PDB file of C-alpha atoms and ligand atoms in Angstrom:
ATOM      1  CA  UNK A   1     104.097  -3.205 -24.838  1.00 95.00           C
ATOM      2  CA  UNK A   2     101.223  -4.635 -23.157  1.00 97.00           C
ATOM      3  CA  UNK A   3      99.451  -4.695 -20.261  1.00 98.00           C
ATOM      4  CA  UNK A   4      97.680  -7.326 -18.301  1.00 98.00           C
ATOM      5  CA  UNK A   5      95.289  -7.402 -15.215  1.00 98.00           C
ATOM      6  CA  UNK A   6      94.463 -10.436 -13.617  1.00 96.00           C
ATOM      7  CA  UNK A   7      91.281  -9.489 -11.140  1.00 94.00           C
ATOM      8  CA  UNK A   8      91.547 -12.047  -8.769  1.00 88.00           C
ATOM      9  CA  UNK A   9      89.009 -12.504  -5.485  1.00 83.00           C
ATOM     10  CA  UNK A  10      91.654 -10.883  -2.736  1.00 86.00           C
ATOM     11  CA  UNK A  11      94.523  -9.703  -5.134  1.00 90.00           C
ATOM     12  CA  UNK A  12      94.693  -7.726  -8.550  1.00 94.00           C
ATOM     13  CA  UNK A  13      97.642  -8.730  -9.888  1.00 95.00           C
ATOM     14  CA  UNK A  14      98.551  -6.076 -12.909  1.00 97.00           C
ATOM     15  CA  UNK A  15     102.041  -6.721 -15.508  1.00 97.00           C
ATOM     16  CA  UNK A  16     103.484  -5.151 -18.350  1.00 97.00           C
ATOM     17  CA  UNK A  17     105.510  -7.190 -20.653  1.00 96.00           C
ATOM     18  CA  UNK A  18     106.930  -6.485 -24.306  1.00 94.00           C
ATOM     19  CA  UNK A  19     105.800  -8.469 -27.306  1.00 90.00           C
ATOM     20  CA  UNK A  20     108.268 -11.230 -26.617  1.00 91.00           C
ATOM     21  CA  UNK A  21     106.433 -12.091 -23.349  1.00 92.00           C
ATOM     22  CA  UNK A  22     109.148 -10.412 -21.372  1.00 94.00           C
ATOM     23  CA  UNK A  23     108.121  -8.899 -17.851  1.00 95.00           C
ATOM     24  CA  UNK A  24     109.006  -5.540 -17.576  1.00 96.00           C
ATOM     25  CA  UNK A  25     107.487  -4.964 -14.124  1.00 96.00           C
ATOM     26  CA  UNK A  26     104.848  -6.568 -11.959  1.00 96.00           C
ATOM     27  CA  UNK A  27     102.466  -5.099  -9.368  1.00 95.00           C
ATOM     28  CA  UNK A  28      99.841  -5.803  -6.501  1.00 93.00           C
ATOM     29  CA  UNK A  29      96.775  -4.590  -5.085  1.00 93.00           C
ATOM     30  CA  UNK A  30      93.924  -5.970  -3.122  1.00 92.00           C
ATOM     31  CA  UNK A  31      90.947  -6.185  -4.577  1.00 92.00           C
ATOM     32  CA  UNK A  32      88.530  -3.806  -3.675  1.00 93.00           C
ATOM     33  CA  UNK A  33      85.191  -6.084  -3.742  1.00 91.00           C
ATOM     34  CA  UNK A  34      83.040  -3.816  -5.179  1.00 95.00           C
ATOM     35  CA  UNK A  35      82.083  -2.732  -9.065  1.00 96.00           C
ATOM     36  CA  UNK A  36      83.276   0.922  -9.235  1.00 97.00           C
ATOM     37  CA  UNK A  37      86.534   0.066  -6.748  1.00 96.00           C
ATOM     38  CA  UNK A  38      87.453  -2.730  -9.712  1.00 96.00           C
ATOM     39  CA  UNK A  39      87.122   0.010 -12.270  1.00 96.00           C
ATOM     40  CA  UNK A  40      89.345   2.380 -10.539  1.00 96.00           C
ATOM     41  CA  UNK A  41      91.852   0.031  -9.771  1.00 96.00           C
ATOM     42  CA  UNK A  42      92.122  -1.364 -12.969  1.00 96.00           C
ATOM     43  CA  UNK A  43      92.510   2.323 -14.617  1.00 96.00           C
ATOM     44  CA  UNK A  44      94.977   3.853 -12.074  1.00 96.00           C
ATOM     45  CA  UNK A  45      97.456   0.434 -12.656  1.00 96.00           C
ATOM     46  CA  UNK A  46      96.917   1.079 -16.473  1.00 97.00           C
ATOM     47  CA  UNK A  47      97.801   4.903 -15.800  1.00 96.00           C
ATOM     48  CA  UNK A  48     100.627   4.325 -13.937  1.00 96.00           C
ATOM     49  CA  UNK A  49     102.276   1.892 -15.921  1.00 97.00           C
ATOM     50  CA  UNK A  50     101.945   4.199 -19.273  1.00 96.00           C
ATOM     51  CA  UNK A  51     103.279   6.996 -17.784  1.00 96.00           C
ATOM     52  CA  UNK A  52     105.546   5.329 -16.141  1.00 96.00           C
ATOM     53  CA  UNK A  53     107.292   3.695 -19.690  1.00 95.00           C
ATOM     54  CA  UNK A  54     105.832   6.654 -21.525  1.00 91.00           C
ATOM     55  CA  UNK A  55     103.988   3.816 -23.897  1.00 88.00           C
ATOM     56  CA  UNK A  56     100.528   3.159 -25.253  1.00 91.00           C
ATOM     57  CA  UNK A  57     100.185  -0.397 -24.487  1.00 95.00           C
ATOM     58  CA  UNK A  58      97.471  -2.457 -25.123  1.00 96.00           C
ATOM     59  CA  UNK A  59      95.505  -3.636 -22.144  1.00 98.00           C
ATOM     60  CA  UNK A  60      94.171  -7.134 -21.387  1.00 98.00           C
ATOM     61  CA  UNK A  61      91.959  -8.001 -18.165  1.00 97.00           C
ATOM     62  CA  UNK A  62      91.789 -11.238 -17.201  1.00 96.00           C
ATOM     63  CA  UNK A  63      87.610 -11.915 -15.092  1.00 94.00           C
ATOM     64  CA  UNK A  64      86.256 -14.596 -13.302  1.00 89.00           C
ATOM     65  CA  UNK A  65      83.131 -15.818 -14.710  1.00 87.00           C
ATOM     66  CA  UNK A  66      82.656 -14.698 -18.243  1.00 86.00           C
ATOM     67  CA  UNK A  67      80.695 -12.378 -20.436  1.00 88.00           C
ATOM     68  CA  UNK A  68      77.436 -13.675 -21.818  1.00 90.00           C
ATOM     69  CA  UNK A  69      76.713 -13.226 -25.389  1.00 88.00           C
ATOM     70  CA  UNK A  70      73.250 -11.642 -24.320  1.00 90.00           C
ATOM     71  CA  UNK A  71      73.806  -9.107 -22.334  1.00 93.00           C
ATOM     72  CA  UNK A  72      77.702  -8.267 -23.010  1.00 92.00           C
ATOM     73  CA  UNK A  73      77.892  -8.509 -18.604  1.00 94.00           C
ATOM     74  CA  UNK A  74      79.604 -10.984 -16.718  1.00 92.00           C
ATOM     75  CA  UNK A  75      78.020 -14.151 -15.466  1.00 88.00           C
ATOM     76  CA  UNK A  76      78.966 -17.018 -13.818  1.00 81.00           C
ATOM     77  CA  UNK A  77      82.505 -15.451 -11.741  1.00 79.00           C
ATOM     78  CA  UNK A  78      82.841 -16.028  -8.129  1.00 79.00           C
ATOM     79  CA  UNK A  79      83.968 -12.608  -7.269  1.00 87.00           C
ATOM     80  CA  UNK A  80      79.892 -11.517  -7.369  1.00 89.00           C
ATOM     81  CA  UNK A  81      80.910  -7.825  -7.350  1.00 93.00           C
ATOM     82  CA  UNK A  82      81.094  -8.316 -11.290  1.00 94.00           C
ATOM     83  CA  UNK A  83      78.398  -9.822 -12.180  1.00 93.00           C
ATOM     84  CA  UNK A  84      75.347  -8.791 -14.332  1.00 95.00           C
ATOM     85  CA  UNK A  85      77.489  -5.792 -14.681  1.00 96.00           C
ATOM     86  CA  UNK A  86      79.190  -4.704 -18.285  1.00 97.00           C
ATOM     87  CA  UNK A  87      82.882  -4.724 -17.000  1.00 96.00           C
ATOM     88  CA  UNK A  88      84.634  -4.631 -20.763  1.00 96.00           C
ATOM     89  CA  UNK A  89      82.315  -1.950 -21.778  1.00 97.00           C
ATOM     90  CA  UNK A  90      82.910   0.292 -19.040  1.00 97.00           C
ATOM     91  CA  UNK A  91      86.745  -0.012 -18.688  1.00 97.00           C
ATOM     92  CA  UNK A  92      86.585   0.622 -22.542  1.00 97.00           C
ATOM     93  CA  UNK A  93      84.294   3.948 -21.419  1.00 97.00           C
ATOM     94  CA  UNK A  94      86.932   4.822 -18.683  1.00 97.00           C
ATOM     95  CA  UNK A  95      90.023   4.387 -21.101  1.00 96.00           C
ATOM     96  CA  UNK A  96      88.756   5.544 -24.090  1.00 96.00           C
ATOM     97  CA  UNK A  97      89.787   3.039 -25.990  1.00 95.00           C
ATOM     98  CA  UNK A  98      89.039  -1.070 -26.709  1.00 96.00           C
ATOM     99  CA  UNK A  99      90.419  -3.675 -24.044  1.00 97.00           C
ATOM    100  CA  UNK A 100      90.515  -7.315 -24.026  1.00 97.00           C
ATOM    101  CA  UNK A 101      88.678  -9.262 -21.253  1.00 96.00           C
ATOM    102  CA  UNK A 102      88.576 -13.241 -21.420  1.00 95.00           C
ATOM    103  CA  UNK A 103      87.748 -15.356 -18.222  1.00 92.00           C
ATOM    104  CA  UNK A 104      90.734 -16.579 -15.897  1.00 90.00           C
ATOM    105  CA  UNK A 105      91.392 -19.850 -17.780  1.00 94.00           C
ATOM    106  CA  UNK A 106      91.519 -18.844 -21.047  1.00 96.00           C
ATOM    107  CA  UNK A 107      94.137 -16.196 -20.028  1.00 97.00           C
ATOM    108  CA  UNK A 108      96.086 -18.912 -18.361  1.00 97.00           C
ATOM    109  CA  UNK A 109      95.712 -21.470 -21.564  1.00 98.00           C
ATOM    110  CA  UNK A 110      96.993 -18.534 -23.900  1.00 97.00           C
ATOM    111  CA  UNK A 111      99.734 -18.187 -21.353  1.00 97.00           C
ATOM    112  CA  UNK A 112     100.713 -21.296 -21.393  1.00 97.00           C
ATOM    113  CA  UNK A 113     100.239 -21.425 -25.303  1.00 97.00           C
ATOM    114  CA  UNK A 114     102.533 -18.091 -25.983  1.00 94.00           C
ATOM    115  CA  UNK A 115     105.492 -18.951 -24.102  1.00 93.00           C
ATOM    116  CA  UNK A 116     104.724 -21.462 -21.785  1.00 97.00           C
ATOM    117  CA  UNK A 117     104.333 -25.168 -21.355  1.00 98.00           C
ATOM    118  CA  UNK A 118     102.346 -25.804 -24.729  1.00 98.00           C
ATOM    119  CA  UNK A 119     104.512 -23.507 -26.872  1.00 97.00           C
ATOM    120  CA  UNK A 120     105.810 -25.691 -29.321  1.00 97.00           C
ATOM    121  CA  UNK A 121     101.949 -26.859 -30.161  1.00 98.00           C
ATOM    122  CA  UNK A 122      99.611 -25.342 -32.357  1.00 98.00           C
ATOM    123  CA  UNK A 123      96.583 -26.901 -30.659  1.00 98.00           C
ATOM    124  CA  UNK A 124      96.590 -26.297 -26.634  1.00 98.00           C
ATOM    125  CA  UNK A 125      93.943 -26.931 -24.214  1.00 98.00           C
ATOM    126  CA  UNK A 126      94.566 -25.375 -20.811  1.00 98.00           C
ATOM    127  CA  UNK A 127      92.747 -27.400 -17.411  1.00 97.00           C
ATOM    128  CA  UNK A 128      92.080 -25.244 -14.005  1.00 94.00           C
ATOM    129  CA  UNK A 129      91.729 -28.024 -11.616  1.00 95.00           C
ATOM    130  CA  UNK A 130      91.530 -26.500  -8.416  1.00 91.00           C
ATOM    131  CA  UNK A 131      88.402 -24.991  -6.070  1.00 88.00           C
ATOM    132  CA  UNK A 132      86.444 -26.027  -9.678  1.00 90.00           C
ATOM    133  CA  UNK A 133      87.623 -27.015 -13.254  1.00 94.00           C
ATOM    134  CA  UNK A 134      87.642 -25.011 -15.930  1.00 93.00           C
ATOM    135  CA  UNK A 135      89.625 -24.579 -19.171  1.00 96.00           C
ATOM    136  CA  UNK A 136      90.017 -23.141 -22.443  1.00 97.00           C
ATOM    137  CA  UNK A 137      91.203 -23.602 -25.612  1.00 98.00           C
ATOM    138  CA  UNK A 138      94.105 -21.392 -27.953  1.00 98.00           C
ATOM    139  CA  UNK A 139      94.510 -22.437 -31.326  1.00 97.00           C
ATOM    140  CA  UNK A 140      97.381 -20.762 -33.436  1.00 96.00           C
ATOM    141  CA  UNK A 141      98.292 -18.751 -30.573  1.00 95.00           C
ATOM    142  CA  UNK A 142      94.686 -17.300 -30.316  1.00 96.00           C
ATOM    143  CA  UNK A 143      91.944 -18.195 -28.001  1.00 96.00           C
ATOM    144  CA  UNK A 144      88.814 -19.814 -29.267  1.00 96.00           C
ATOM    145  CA  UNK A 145      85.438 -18.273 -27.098  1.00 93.00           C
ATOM    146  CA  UNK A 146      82.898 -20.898 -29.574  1.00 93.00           C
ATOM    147  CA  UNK A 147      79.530 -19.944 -30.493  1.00 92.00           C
ATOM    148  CA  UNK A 148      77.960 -19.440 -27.233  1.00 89.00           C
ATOM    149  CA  UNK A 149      81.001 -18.279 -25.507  1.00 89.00           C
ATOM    150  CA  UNK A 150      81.890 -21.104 -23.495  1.00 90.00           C
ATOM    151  CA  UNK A 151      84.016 -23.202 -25.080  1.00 94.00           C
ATOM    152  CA  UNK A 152      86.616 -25.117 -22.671  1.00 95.00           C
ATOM    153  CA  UNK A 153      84.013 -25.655 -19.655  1.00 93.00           C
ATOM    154  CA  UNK A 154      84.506 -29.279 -20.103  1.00 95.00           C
ATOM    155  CA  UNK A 155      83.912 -29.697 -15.857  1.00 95.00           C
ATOM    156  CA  UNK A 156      80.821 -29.997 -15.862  1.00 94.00           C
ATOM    157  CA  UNK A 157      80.615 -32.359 -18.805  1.00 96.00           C
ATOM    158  CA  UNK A 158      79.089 -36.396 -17.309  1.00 97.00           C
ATOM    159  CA  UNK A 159      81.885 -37.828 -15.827  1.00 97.00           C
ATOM    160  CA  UNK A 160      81.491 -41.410 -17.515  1.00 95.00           C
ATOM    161  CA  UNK A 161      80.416 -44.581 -15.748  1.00 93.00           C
ATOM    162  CA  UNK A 162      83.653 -46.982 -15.183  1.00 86.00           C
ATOM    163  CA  UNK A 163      83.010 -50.893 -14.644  1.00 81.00           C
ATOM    164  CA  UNK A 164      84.102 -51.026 -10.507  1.00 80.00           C
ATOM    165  CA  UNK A 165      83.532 -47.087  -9.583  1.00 92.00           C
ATOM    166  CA  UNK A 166      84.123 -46.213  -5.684  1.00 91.00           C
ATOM    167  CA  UNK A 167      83.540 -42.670  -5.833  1.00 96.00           C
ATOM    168  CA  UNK A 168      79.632 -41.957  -5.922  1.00 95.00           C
ATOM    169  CA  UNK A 169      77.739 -39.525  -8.051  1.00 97.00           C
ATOM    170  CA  UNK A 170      77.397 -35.785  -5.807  1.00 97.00           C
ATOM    171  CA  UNK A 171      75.278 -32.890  -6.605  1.00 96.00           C
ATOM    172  CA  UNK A 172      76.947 -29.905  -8.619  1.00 94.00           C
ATOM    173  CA  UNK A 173      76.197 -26.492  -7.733  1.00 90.00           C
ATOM    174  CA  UNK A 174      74.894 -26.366 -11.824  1.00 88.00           C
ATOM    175  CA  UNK A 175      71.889 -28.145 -10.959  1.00 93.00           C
ATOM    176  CA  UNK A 176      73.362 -31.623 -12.697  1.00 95.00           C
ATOM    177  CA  UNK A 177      74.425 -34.915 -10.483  1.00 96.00           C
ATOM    178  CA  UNK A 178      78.146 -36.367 -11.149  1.00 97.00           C
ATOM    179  CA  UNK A 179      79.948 -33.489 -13.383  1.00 97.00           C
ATOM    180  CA  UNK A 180      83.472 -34.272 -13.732  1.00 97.00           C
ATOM    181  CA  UNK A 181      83.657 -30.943 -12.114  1.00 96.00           C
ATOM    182  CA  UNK A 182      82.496 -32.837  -8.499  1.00 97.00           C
ATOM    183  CA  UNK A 183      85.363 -35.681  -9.118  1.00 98.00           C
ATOM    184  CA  UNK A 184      88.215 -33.828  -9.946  1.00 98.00           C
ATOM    185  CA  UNK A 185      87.808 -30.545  -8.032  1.00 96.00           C
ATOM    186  CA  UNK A 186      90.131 -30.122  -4.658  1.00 95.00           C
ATOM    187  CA  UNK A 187      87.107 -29.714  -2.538  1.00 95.00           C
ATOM    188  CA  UNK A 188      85.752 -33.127  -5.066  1.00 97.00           C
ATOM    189  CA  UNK A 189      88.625 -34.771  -4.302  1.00 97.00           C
ATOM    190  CA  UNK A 190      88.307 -34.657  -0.628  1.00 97.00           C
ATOM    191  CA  UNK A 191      84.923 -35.158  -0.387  1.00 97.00           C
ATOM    192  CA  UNK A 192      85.211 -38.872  -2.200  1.00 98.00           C
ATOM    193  CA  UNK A 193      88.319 -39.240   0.562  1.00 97.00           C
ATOM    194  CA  UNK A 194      85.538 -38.812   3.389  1.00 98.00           C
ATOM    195  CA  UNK A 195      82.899 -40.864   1.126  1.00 97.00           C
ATOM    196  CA  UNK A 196      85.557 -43.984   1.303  1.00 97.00           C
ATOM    197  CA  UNK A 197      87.666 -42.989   5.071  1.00 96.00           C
ATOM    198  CA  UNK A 198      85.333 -41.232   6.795  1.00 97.00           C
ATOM    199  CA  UNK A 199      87.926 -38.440   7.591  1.00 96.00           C
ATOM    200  CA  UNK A 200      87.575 -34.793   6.188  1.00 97.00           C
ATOM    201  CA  UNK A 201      91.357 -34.048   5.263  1.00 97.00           C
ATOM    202  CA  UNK A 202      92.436 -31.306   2.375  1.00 95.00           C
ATOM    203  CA  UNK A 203      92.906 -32.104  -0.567  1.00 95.00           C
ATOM    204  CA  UNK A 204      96.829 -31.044  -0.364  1.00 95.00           C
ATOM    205  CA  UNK A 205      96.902 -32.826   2.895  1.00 97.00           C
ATOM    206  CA  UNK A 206      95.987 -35.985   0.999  1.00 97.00           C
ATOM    207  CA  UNK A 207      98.641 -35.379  -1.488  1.00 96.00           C
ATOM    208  CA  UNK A 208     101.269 -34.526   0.911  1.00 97.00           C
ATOM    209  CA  UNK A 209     100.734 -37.953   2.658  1.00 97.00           C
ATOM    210  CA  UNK A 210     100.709 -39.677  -0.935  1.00 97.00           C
ATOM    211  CA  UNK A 211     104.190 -37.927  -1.152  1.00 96.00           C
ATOM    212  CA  UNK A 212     105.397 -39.267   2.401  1.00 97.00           C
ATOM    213  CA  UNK A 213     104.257 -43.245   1.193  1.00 95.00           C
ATOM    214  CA  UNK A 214     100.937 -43.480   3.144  1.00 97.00           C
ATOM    215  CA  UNK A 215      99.741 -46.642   1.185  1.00 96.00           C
ATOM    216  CA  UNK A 216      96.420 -45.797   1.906  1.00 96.00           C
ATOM    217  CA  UNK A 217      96.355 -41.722   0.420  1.00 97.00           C
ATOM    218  CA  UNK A 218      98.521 -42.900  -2.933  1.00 97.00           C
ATOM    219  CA  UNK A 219      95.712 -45.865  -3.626  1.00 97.00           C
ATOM    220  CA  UNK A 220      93.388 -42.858  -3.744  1.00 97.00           C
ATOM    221  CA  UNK A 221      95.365 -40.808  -5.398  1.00 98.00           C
ATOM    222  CA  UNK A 222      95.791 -43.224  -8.634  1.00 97.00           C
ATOM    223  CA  UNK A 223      92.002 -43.667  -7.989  1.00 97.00           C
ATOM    224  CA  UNK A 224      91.997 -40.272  -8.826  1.00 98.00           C
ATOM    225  CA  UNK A 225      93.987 -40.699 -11.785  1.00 97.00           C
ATOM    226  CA  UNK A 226      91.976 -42.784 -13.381  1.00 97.00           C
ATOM    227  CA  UNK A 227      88.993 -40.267 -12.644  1.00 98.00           C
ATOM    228  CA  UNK A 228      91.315 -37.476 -14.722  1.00 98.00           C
ATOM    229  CA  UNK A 229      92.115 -39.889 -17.461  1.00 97.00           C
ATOM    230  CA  UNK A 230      88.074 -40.285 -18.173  1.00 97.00           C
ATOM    231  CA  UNK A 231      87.638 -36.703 -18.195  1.00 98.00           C
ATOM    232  CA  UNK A 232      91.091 -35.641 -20.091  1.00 98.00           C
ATOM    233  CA  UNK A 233      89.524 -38.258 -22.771  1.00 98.00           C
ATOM    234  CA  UNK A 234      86.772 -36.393 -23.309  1.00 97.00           C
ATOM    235  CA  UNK A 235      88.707 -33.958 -24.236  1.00 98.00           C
ATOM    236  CA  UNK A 236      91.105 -35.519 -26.272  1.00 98.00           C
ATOM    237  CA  UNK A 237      88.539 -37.287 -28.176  1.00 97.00           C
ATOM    238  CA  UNK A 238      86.947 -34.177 -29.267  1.00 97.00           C
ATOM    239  CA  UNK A 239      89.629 -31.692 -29.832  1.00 97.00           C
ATOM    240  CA  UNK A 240      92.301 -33.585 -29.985  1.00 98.00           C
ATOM    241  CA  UNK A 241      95.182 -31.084 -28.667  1.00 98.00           C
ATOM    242  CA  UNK A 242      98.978 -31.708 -28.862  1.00 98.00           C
ATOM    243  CA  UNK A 243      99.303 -30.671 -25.260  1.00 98.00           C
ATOM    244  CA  UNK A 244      97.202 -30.431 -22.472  1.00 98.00           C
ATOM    245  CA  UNK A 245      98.310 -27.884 -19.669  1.00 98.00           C
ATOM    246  CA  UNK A 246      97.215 -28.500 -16.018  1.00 98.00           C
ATOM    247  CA  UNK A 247      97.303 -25.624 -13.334  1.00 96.00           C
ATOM    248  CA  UNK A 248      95.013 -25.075 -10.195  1.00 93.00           C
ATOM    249  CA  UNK A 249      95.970 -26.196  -7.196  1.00 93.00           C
ATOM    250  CA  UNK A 250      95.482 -30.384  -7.407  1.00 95.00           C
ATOM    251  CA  UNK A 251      98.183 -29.932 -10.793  1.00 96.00           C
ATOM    252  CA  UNK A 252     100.540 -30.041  -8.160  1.00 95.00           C
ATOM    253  CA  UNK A 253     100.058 -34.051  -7.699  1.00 96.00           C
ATOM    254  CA  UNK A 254     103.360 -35.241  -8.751  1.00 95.00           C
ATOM    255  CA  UNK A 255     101.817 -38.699  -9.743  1.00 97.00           C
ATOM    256  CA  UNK A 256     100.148 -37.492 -12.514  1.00 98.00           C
ATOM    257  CA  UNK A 257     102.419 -36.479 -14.937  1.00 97.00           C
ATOM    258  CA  UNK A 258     104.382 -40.091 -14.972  1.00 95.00           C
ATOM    259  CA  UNK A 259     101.064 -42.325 -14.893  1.00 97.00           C
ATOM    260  CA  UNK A 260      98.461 -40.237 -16.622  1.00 97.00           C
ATOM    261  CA  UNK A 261      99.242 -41.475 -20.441  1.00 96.00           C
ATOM    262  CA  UNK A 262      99.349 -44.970 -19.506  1.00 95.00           C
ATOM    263  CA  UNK A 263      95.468 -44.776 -18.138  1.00 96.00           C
ATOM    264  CA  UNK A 264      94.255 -42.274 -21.006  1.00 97.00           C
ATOM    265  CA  UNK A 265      94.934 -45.166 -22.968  1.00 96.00           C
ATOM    266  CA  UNK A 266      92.062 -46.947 -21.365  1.00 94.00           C
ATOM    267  CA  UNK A 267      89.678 -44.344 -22.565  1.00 96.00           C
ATOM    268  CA  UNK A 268      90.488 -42.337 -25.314  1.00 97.00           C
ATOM    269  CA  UNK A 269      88.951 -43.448 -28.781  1.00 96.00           C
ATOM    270  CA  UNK A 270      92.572 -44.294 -30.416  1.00 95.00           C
ATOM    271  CA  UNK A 271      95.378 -46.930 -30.368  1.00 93.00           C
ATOM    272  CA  UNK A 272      97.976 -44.592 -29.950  1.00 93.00           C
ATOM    273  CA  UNK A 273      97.647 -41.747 -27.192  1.00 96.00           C
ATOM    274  CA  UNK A 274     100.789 -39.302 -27.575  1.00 96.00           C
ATOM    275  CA  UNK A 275      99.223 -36.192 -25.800  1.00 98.00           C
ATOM    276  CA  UNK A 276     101.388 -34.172 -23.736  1.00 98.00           C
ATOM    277  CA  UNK A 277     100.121 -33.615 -20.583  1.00 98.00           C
ATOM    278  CA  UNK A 278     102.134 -31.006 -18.965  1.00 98.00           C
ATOM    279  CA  UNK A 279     102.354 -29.025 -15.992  1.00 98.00           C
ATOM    280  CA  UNK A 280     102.413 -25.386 -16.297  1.00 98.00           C
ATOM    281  CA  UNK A 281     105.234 -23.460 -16.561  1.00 97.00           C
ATOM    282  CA  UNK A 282     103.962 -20.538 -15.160  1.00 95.00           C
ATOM    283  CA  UNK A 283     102.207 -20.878 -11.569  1.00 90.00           C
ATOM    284  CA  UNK A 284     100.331 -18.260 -10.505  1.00 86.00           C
ATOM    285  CA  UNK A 285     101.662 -15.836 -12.963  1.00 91.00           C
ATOM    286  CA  UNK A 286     100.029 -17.486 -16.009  1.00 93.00           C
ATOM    287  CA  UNK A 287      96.446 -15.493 -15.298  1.00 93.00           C
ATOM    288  CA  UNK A 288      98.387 -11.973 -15.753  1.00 96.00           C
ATOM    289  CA  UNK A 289     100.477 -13.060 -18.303  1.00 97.00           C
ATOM    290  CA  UNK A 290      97.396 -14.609 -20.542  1.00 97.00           C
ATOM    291  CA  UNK A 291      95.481 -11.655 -19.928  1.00 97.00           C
ATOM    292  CA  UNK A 292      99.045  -9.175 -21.410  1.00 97.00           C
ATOM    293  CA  UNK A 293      99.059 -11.683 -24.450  1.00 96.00           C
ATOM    294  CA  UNK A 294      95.780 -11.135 -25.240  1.00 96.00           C
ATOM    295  CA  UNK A 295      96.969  -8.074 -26.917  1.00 94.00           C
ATOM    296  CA  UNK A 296      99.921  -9.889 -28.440  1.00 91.00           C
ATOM    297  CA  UNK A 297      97.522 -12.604 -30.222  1.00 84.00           C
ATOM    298  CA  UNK A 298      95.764  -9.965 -31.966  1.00 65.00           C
ATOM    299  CA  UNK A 299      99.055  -8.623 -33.688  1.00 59.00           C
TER     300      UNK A 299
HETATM  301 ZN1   ZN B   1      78.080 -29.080 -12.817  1.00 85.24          ZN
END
């Protein structure tokens, strides 16, 4: 069986599930923001759980942020309790044995690669488009990290020039102007609403009144479409996936999933455009799930 603990800013989520992906039992805990209340955490829900089905399981943790090639610590992760510190190598110390640890969308595009959305692909690129973008990449079932470990982190790629653009160029917190990252966001796509309205609304506020037929919200929101289809191309013109997963929080957007092809077709280097892009089957759930897996990909 395997274990999988998805450290997440205000809740660790922990699950154990057998080597067909099914969940055997799930628990919760806050998240103690500090370095040695992670640790403990994530070894007492480990504990519990073996004792508790009298197995050895394998155990996969599932970080913001990710580990840098350098230094073997994490960098980058919002929760900033984790960072510069070696979180793999000291729950490894603390078990006594080798984990897995892969950032939060990786875990959720091997998720949705196992036994979700993208199952029936071999080539699967999982998209976090929520408070940023992210993604990652599975091939075969297994995730690919890439040379310098950041393969996937396609958000804060250019976000390329169209021939009537409304939306202006912002700042990224990366130090770069206009990352696809600033467009496609939630807080990116409510900041272009107040660029063109003047009025600061959420971005699921925007998408509710899309929803309810305010003319006005669902022009911006196939504005925003077209803003997703430029960056999606990017991707599809490089990798080339069968599917494309979408979670995060602006997935949601209902309008997406029956309009999207038609515009990738505007951008992508190809005649024919037959990517699925698909929403994901597993909510919330994928990041603990894709971090249990990770010790199912290795079998
Ligand atoms: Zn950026």
């Amino acid at each position: 069986m395997h274990i999988g603990i998805d450290l997440g800013g205000t809740k660790t989520e922990s699950i154990i599930i057998d080597q067909n992906g099914k969940e055997i039992e799930r628990l919760r805990k806050e998240t103690p923001k500090n370095y040695n209340g992670t640790l403990d955490t994530v070894c007492e829900l480990v504990f519990y759980l073996e004792k508790k089905y009298q197995k050895n399981c394998s155990v996969g943790v599932g970080s913001p942020g990710a580990l840098s090639n350098e230094t073997n610590c994490i960098k980058g992760g919002n929760s900033t309790w984790l960072n510069d510190r070696p979180l793999k190598k000291d729950i490894e110390l603390r078990l006594n044995r080798k984990i897995f640890l892969q950032n939060d969308a990786n875990c959720f595009a091997l998720s949705e690669a196992f036994d979700g959305a993208g199952s029936n692909h071999e080539i699967v690129f999982g998209v976090i488009i929520g408070t940023g973008v992210g993604g990652g990449l599975v091939i075969n079932k297994k995730v690919i990290n890439g040379f310098n470990n950041i393969t996937g982190e396609w958000g804060h790629n250019q976000m390329s020039v169209g021939s009537n653009d409304k939306w202006k160029r912002h700042d990224c917190y990366c130090g770069k102007k206009g990352c696809i990252e600033t467009f496609l966001s939630g807080p990116g796509f409510s900041k272009h609403y107040f660029d063109l309205y003047n009025v600061n609304l959420d971005a699921k506020i925007i998408q509710e009144n899309a929803n309810n037929g305010d003319e006005k919200s669902l022009e911006f929101v196939f504005q925003y479409l077209d803003y997703l289809a430029r960056g999606l191309s990017q991707i599809i013109n490089i990798i080339d996936p069968g599917a494309i997963v979408l979670g995060g929080g602006v997935s949601n957007m209902k309008q997406i999933y029956g309009n999207i092809n038609s515009k990738l077709k505007k951008y992508v280097f190809s005649d024919t455009v037959n990517t699925e892009i698909l929403k994901n089957k597993f909510g919330d759930s994928s990041g603990v799930r894709g971090a249990a897996s990770l010790g199912r990909q290795s079998i």
